[in-house]
Amino acid sequence: MSTTPMKTHHGIHWLPETRAGRWALSLAGASVGGVAVIIVALAAGLDHGGSFTDNWVASLMGVAVFATAAASTVTGLVALSRRHDRSALVIAGTALGVLVLALTLQQVAEGLGWLNS
């Protein structure tokens, strides 16, 4: 009688195995792509404005980047904790989502004057 051996290696692998892991990776890519679009738009001459309501295009792009980074962080944490998806790309995507989320929150705090002494 022949049986297939059980998969005993539960270490880190390369590609995501779960749907939540793929979503986390896609959302992290979207948030980084959004940051790149904002950088190109500002370099091309888009006026950033003095407050949130001065330029709705820049504000909506910032909200979109914030939302995709937050969603990437949440879905990445779900994939890592509940679905046990230990792939390197899911870990990197979750870390990237946290980084973009933290940088976006820092920009909002700076714009509101919370970081001034």
Coordinates of N, CA, C and O in Angstrom, one line a residue:
M1 N 0.8 -1.2 0.0 CA 0.0 0.0 0.0 C 0.9 1.2 0.0 O 1.8 1.3 0.8
S2 N 0.6 2.2 -0.9 CA 1.3 3.4 -1.0 C 0.5 4.6 -0.5 O -0.6 4.7 -0.9
T3 N 1.1 5.4 0.2 CA 0.5 6.6 0.7 C 1.4 7.8 0.4 O 2.6 7.7 0.4
T4 N 0.8 8.9 0.3 CA 1.6 10.1 0.1 C 2.0 10.6 1.5 O 1.2 10.6 2.4
P5 N 3.2 11.1 1.6 CA 3.7 11.6 2.9 C 3.0 12.9 3.3 O 2.6 13.7 2.4
M6 N 2.8 13.0 4.5 CA 2.1 14.3 5.0 C 3.1 15.4 4.9 O 4.3 15.2 5.1
K7 N 2.6 16.6 4.7 CA 3.4 17.8 4.6 C 3.8 18.2 6.1 O 2.9 18.6 6.8
T8 N 5.0 18.0 6.4 CA 5.4 18.2 7.8 C 6.1 19.6 8.0 O 6.3 20.0 9.1
H9 N 6.5 20.1 6.9 CA 7.3 21.4 6.9 C 6.3 22.6 6.9 O 5.6 22.8 5.9
H10 N 6.2 23.3 8.0 CA 5.3 24.4 8.1 C 6.0 25.7 8.2 O 5.5 26.7 8.8
G11 N 7.1 25.8 7.6 CA 7.9 27.0 7.7 C 7.4 28.1 6.7 O 6.3 28.0 6.2
I12 N 8.3 29.0 6.5 CA 7.9 30.1 5.6 C 8.1 29.7 4.1 O 9.2 29.1 3.8
H13 N 7.2 29.9 3.3 CA 7.2 29.7 1.9 C 7.1 31.0 1.1 O 7.0 32.0 1.7
W14 N 7.2 31.0 -0.2 CA 7.3 32.2 -1.0 C 5.9 32.8 -1.3 O 5.6 33.9 -1.0
L15 N 5.0 32.0 -1.9 CA 3.7 32.5 -2.4 C 2.6 32.3 -1.4 O 2.6 31.4 -0.6
P16 N 1.6 33.3 -1.4 CA 0.5 33.1 -0.5 C -0.3 31.9 -0.8 O -0.5 31.6 -2.0
E17 N -0.9 31.2 0.2 CA -1.7 30.0 0.0 C -3.1 30.3 0.2 O -4.0 29.4 -0.2
T18 N -3.5 31.4 0.9 CA -4.9 31.6 1.2 C -5.4 32.8 0.4 O -4.6 33.6 -0.1
R19 N -6.7 32.9 0.3 CA -7.4 34.1 -0.3 C -7.0 35.4 0.4 O -6.8 36.4 -0.2
A20 N -7.1 35.3 1.7 CA -6.8 36.5 2.5 C -5.3 37.0 2.3 O -5.0 38.2 2.2
G21 N -4.4 36.0 2.1 CA -3.0 36.4 1.8 C -2.9 37.0 0.5 O -2.1 38.0 0.3
R22 N -3.6 36.5 -0.5 CA -3.6 37.2 -1.9 C -4.2 38.6 -1.8 O -3.7 39.5 -2.5
W23 N -5.3 38.7 -1.1 CA -5.9 40.0 -0.9 C -4.9 41.0 -0.2 O -4.8 42.2 -0.6
A24 N -4.3 40.6 0.8 CA -3.3 41.4 1.5 C -2.2 41.9 0.6 O -1.8 43.1 0.6
L25 N -1.7 41.0 -0.2 CA -0.6 41.3 -1.1 C -1.1 42.3 -2.2 O -0.4 43.3 -2.5
S26 N -2.3 42.1 -2.7 CA -2.9 43.0 -3.7 C -3.1 44.4 -3.2 O -2.8 45.4 -3.8
L27 N -3.7 44.4 -2.0 CA -4.0 45.7 -1.4 C -2.7 46.5 -1.0 O -2.6 47.7 -1.1
A28 N -1.7 45.8 -0.6 CA -0.4 46.4 -0.3 C 0.2 47.0 -1.6 O 0.8 48.1 -1.6
G29 N 0.1 46.3 -2.7 CA 0.6 46.8 -4.0 C -0.2 48.0 -4.4 O 0.3 49.0 -5.0
A30 N -1.5 48.0 -4.2 CA -2.4 49.1 -4.5 C -2.0 50.4 -3.7 O -2.0 51.5 -4.2
S31 N -1.7 50.2 -2.4 CA -1.3 51.3 -1.6 C 0.0 51.9 -2.0 O 0.2 53.1 -2.0
V32 N 1.0 51.0 -2.3 CA 2.3 51.5 -2.8 C 2.1 52.2 -4.1 O 2.7 53.2 -4.4
G33 N 1.3 51.6 -5.0 CA 1.0 52.3 -6.3 C 0.4 53.6 -6.1 O 0.6 54.5 -6.9
G34 N -0.5 53.7 -5.1 CA -1.2 55.0 -4.9 C -0.2 56.1 -4.4 O -0.3 57.2 -4.8
V35 N 0.7 55.6 -3.6 CA 1.8 56.6 -3.1 C 2.6 57.0 -4.3 O 2.9 58.2 -4.5
A36 N 2.9 56.1 -5.2 CA 3.7 56.5 -6.4 C 2.9 57.4 -7.3 O 3.5 58.4 -7.8
V37 N 1.6 57.2 -7.4 CA 0.8 58.1 -8.2 C 0.8 59.5 -7.6 O 0.8 60.5 -8.3
I38 N 0.6 59.6 -6.3 CA 0.6 60.9 -5.6 C 2.0 61.6 -5.8 O 2.0 62.8 -6.1
I39 N 3.1 60.9 -5.7 CA 4.4 61.5 -5.9 C 4.5 62.0 -7.3 O 5.0 63.2 -7.5
V40 N 4.1 61.3 -8.3 CA 4.2 61.7 -9.7 C 3.3 62.9 -9.9 O 3.7 63.9 -10.6
A41 N 2.1 62.9 -9.4 CA 1.2 64.0 -9.5 C 1.7 65.3 -8.9 O 1.6 66.4 -9.5
L42 N 2.3 65.2 -7.7 CA 2.8 66.4 -7.1 C 4.1 66.9 -7.8 O 4.3 68.1 -7.9
A43 N 4.9 66.0 -8.4 CA 6.0 66.4 -9.2 C 5.6 67.0 -10.5 O 6.3 67.9 -11.0
A44 N 4.5 66.6 -11.0 CA 4.0 67.2 -12.3 C 3.3 68.5 -12.1 O 2.9 69.2 -13.0
G45 N 3.1 68.9 -10.8 CA 2.6 70.3 -10.6 C 1.2 70.3 -9.9 O 0.6 71.4 -9.8
L46 N 0.7 69.2 -9.4 CA -0.6 69.2 -8.7 C -0.4 70.0 -7.4 O 0.5 69.8 -6.6
D47 N -1.2 71.0 -7.2 CA -1.2 71.8 -6.0 C -1.7 71.0 -4.8 O -2.8 70.6 -4.8
H48 N -0.9 70.9 -3.7 CA -1.4 70.1 -2.6 C -2.3 70.8 -1.7 O -3.1 70.2 -0.9
G49 N -2.4 72.1 -1.8 CA -3.3 72.9 -1.0 C -2.8 73.1 0.5 O -1.9 72.4 0.9
G50 N -3.5 74.0 1.2 CA -3.1 74.3 2.6 C -3.8 73.4 3.6 O -3.4 73.2 4.7
S51 N -5.0 73.0 3.2 CA -5.8 72.2 4.1 C -6.5 71.0 3.4 O -6.3 70.9 2.2
F52 N -7.2 70.2 4.1 CA -7.8 69.0 3.5 C -8.8 69.4 2.4 O -8.9 68.6 1.4
T53 N -9.5 70.5 2.5 CA -10.6 70.8 1.5 C -10.1 71.7 0.4 O -10.9 72.0 -0.5
D54 N -8.8 72.1 0.4 CA -8.3 72.9 -0.7 C -8.2 72.2 -2.0 O -8.5 72.8 -3.0
N55 N -7.8 71.0 -2.0 CA -7.6 70.3 -3.3 C -8.2 68.9 -3.1 O -7.7 68.0 -2.4
W56 N -9.4 68.7 -3.6 CA -10.2 67.4 -3.4 C -9.5 66.2 -4.1 O -9.6 65.1 -3.6
V57 N -8.8 66.5 -5.2 CA -8.1 65.4 -5.9 C -7.0 64.8 -5.0 O -6.9 63.6 -4.8
A58 N -6.2 65.7 -4.5 CA -5.1 65.2 -3.6 C -5.7 64.6 -2.3 O -5.1 63.6 -1.8
S59 N -6.7 65.1 -1.8 CA -7.3 64.6 -0.6 C -7.9 63.2 -0.8 O -7.7 62.3 0.0
L60 N -8.6 63.0 -1.9 CA -9.2 61.7 -2.2 C -8.1 60.7 -2.5 O -8.3 59.5 -2.1
M61 N -7.1 61.1 -3.2 CA -6.0 60.1 -3.4 C -5.3 59.7 -2.0 O -5.0 58.5 -1.8
G62 N -5.2 60.6 -1.1 CA -4.7 60.3 0.2 C -5.6 59.4 1.0 O -5.1 58.5 1.6
V63 N -6.9 59.6 0.9 CA -7.8 58.8 1.6 C -7.8 57.4 1.0 O -7.9 56.4 1.7
A64 N -7.7 57.3 -0.3 CA -7.6 56.0 -1.0 C -6.4 55.2 -0.6 O -6.4 54.0 -0.3
V65 N -5.2 55.9 -0.5 CA -4.0 55.2 0.0 C -4.1 54.8 1.4 O -3.8 53.7 1.8
F66 N -4.7 55.6 2.3 CA -5.0 55.2 3.6 C -5.9 54.0 3.8 O -5.6 53.1 4.5
A67 N -6.9 54.0 3.0 CA -7.9 52.9 3.0 C -7.3 51.6 2.6 O -7.5 50.5 3.2
T68 N -6.5 51.6 1.5 CA -5.9 50.4 1.0 C -4.8 49.9 1.9 O -4.6 48.7 2.1
A69 N -4.1 50.8 2.5 CA -3.0 50.4 3.5 C -3.6 49.8 4.7 O -3.2 48.8 5.3
A70 N -4.7 50.4 5.2 CA -5.4 49.8 6.4 C -6.0 48.5 6.1 O -5.9 47.5 6.9
A71 N -6.6 48.3 4.9 CA -7.2 47.0 4.5 C -6.1 46.0 4.3 O -6.3 44.8 4.7
S72 N -5.0 46.4 3.8 CA -3.8 45.5 3.6 C -3.3 45.0 4.9 O -3.0 43.8 5.1
T73 N -3.2 45.9 5.9 CA -2.8 45.5 7.2 C -3.7 44.6 7.9 O -3.3 43.5 8.4
V74 N -5.0 44.8 7.8 CA -6.0 44.0 8.5 C -6.1 42.6 7.8 O -6.0 41.6 8.5
T75 N -6.1 42.6 6.5 CA -6.2 41.3 5.8 C -4.9 40.5 6.0 O -5.0 39.3 6.1
G76 N -3.8 41.2 6.0 CA -2.5 40.5 6.2 C -2.5 39.9 7.6 O -2.0 38.8 7.8
L77 N -3.0 40.6 8.6 CA -3.0 40.1 10.0 C -4.0 38.9 10.1 O -3.7 37.9 10.8
V78 N -5.1 39.0 9.4 CA -6.0 37.8 9.4 C -5.4 36.6 8.7 O -5.5 35.5 9.2
A79 N -4.7 36.9 7.6 CA -4.1 35.7 6.9 C -3.0 35.1 7.7 O -2.8 33.9 7.7
L80 N -2.2 35.9 8.5 CA -1.2 35.4 9.3 C -1.7 34.7 10.6 O -1.2 33.7 10.9
S81 N -2.7 35.3 11.2 CA -3.1 34.7 12.5 C -4.2 33.7 12.4 O -4.1 32.6 13.0
R82 N -5.2 33.9 11.6 CA -6.3 33.0 11.5 C -6.2 31.9 10.5 O -6.6 30.8 10.6
R83 N -5.6 32.3 9.3 CA -5.5 31.4 8.2 C -4.1 30.7 8.2 O -3.9 29.8 7.3
H84 N -3.2 31.1 9.0 CA -1.9 30.5 9.2 C -1.1 30.5 7.8 O -0.5 29.5 7.5
D85 N -1.2 31.6 7.1 CA -0.5 31.7 5.8 C 0.9 32.3 6.1 O 1.0 33.5 6.4
R86 N 1.9 31.5 6.2 CA 3.2 32.0 6.5 C 4.1 32.2 5.3 O 5.2 31.8 5.3
S87 N 3.6 32.9 4.3 CA 4.4 33.1 3.1 C 5.2 34.4 3.3 O 4.8 35.4 4.0
A88 N 6.3 34.5 2.7 CA 7.2 35.7 2.7 C 6.5 36.9 2.1 O 6.6 38.0 2.7
L89 N 5.8 36.7 1.1 CA 5.1 37.8 0.4 C 4.0 38.4 1.3 O 3.7 39.6 1.3
V90 N 3.2 37.5 2.0 CA 2.2 38.0 2.9 C 2.8 38.8 4.1 O 2.3 39.9 4.5
I91 N 3.9 38.3 4.6 CA 4.5 39.0 5.7 C 5.1 40.4 5.2 O 4.9 41.4 5.9
A92 N 5.7 40.4 4.0 CA 6.2 41.6 3.4 C 5.0 42.6 3.1 O 5.1 43.8 3.3
G93 N 3.9 42.1 2.6 CA 2.8 42.9 2.2 C 2.1 43.5 3.5 O 1.7 44.7 3.5
T94 N 2.1 42.7 4.5 CA 1.5 43.3 5.8 C 2.4 44.3 6.4 O 1.9 45.4 6.8
A95 N 3.7 44.1 6.4 CA 4.7 45.1 6.8 C 4.6 46.3 6.0 O 4.7 47.5 6.5
L96 N 4.5 46.2 4.7 CA 4.4 47.4 3.8 C 3.1 48.1 4.1 O 3.1 49.4 4.1
G97 N 2.0 47.4 4.3 CA 0.7 48.1 4.7 C 0.9 48.9 6.0 O 0.4 50.0 6.1
V98 N 1.5 48.3 7.0 CA 1.7 49.0 8.2 C 2.6 50.2 8.0 O 2.3 51.3 8.6
L99 N 3.6 50.1 7.2 CA 4.5 51.2 6.9 C 3.8 52.4 6.2 O 3.9 53.6 6.7
V100 N 3.0 52.1 5.2 CA 2.3 53.1 4.5 C 1.2 53.7 5.4 O 1.0 54.9 5.4
L101 N 0.6 52.9 6.2 CA -0.4 53.4 7.1 C 0.2 54.4 8.1 O -0.3 55.4 8.4
A102 N 1.4 54.0 8.7 CA 2.0 54.9 9.7 C 2.5 56.2 9.0 O 2.4 57.2 9.6
L103 N 3.0 56.1 7.8 CA 3.5 57.3 7.1 C 2.3 58.2 6.8 O 2.4 59.5 6.9
T104 N 1.2 57.6 6.4 CA 0.0 58.4 6.1 C -0.5 59.1 7.3 O -0.9 60.3 7.3
L105 N -0.6 58.4 8.4 CA -1.0 59.0 9.7 C -0.1 60.1 10.2 O -0.5 61.1 10.7
Q106 N 1.2 59.9 9.9 CA 2.2 60.9 10.3 C 1.9 62.2 9.5 O 2.0 63.3 10.0
Q107 N 1.6 62.0 8.2 CA 1.3 63.2 7.3 C 0.1 63.9 7.8 O 0.0 65.1 7.8
V108 N -1.0 63.2 8.2 CA -2.2 63.8 8.6 C -1.9 64.5 10.0 O -2.4 65.7 10.1
A109 N -1.2 63.9 10.9 CA -0.9 64.6 12.1 C 0.0 65.8 11.9 O -0.2 66.8 12.6
E110 N 0.9 65.8 11.0 CA 1.7 67.0 10.6 C 0.8 68.1 10.0 O 1.0 69.2 10.3
G111 N -0.1 67.7 9.2 CA -1.0 68.7 8.5 C -1.9 69.3 9.5 O -2.3 70.5 9.4
L112 N -2.3 68.6 10.6 CA -3.2 69.1 11.6 C -2.5 69.9 12.6 O -3.1 70.6 13.5
G113 N -1.1 69.9 12.6 CA -0.3 70.7 13.5 C -0.1 70.0 14.8 O 0.3 70.6 15.8
W114 N -0.3 68.7 14.9 CA -0.1 67.9 16.1 C 1.3 67.7 16.5 O 1.7 67.4 17.6
L115 N 2.2 67.8 15.5 CA 3.6 67.5 15.7 C 4.4 68.7 15.9 O 5.7 68.6 16.1
N116 N 3.8 69.9 15.9 CA 4.6 71.1 16.1 C 4.8 71.3 17.6 O 3.9 71.1 18.4
S117 N 5.9 71.9 17.9 CA 6.2 72.1 19.4 C 5.6 73.4 19.9 O 5.4 74.3 19.3

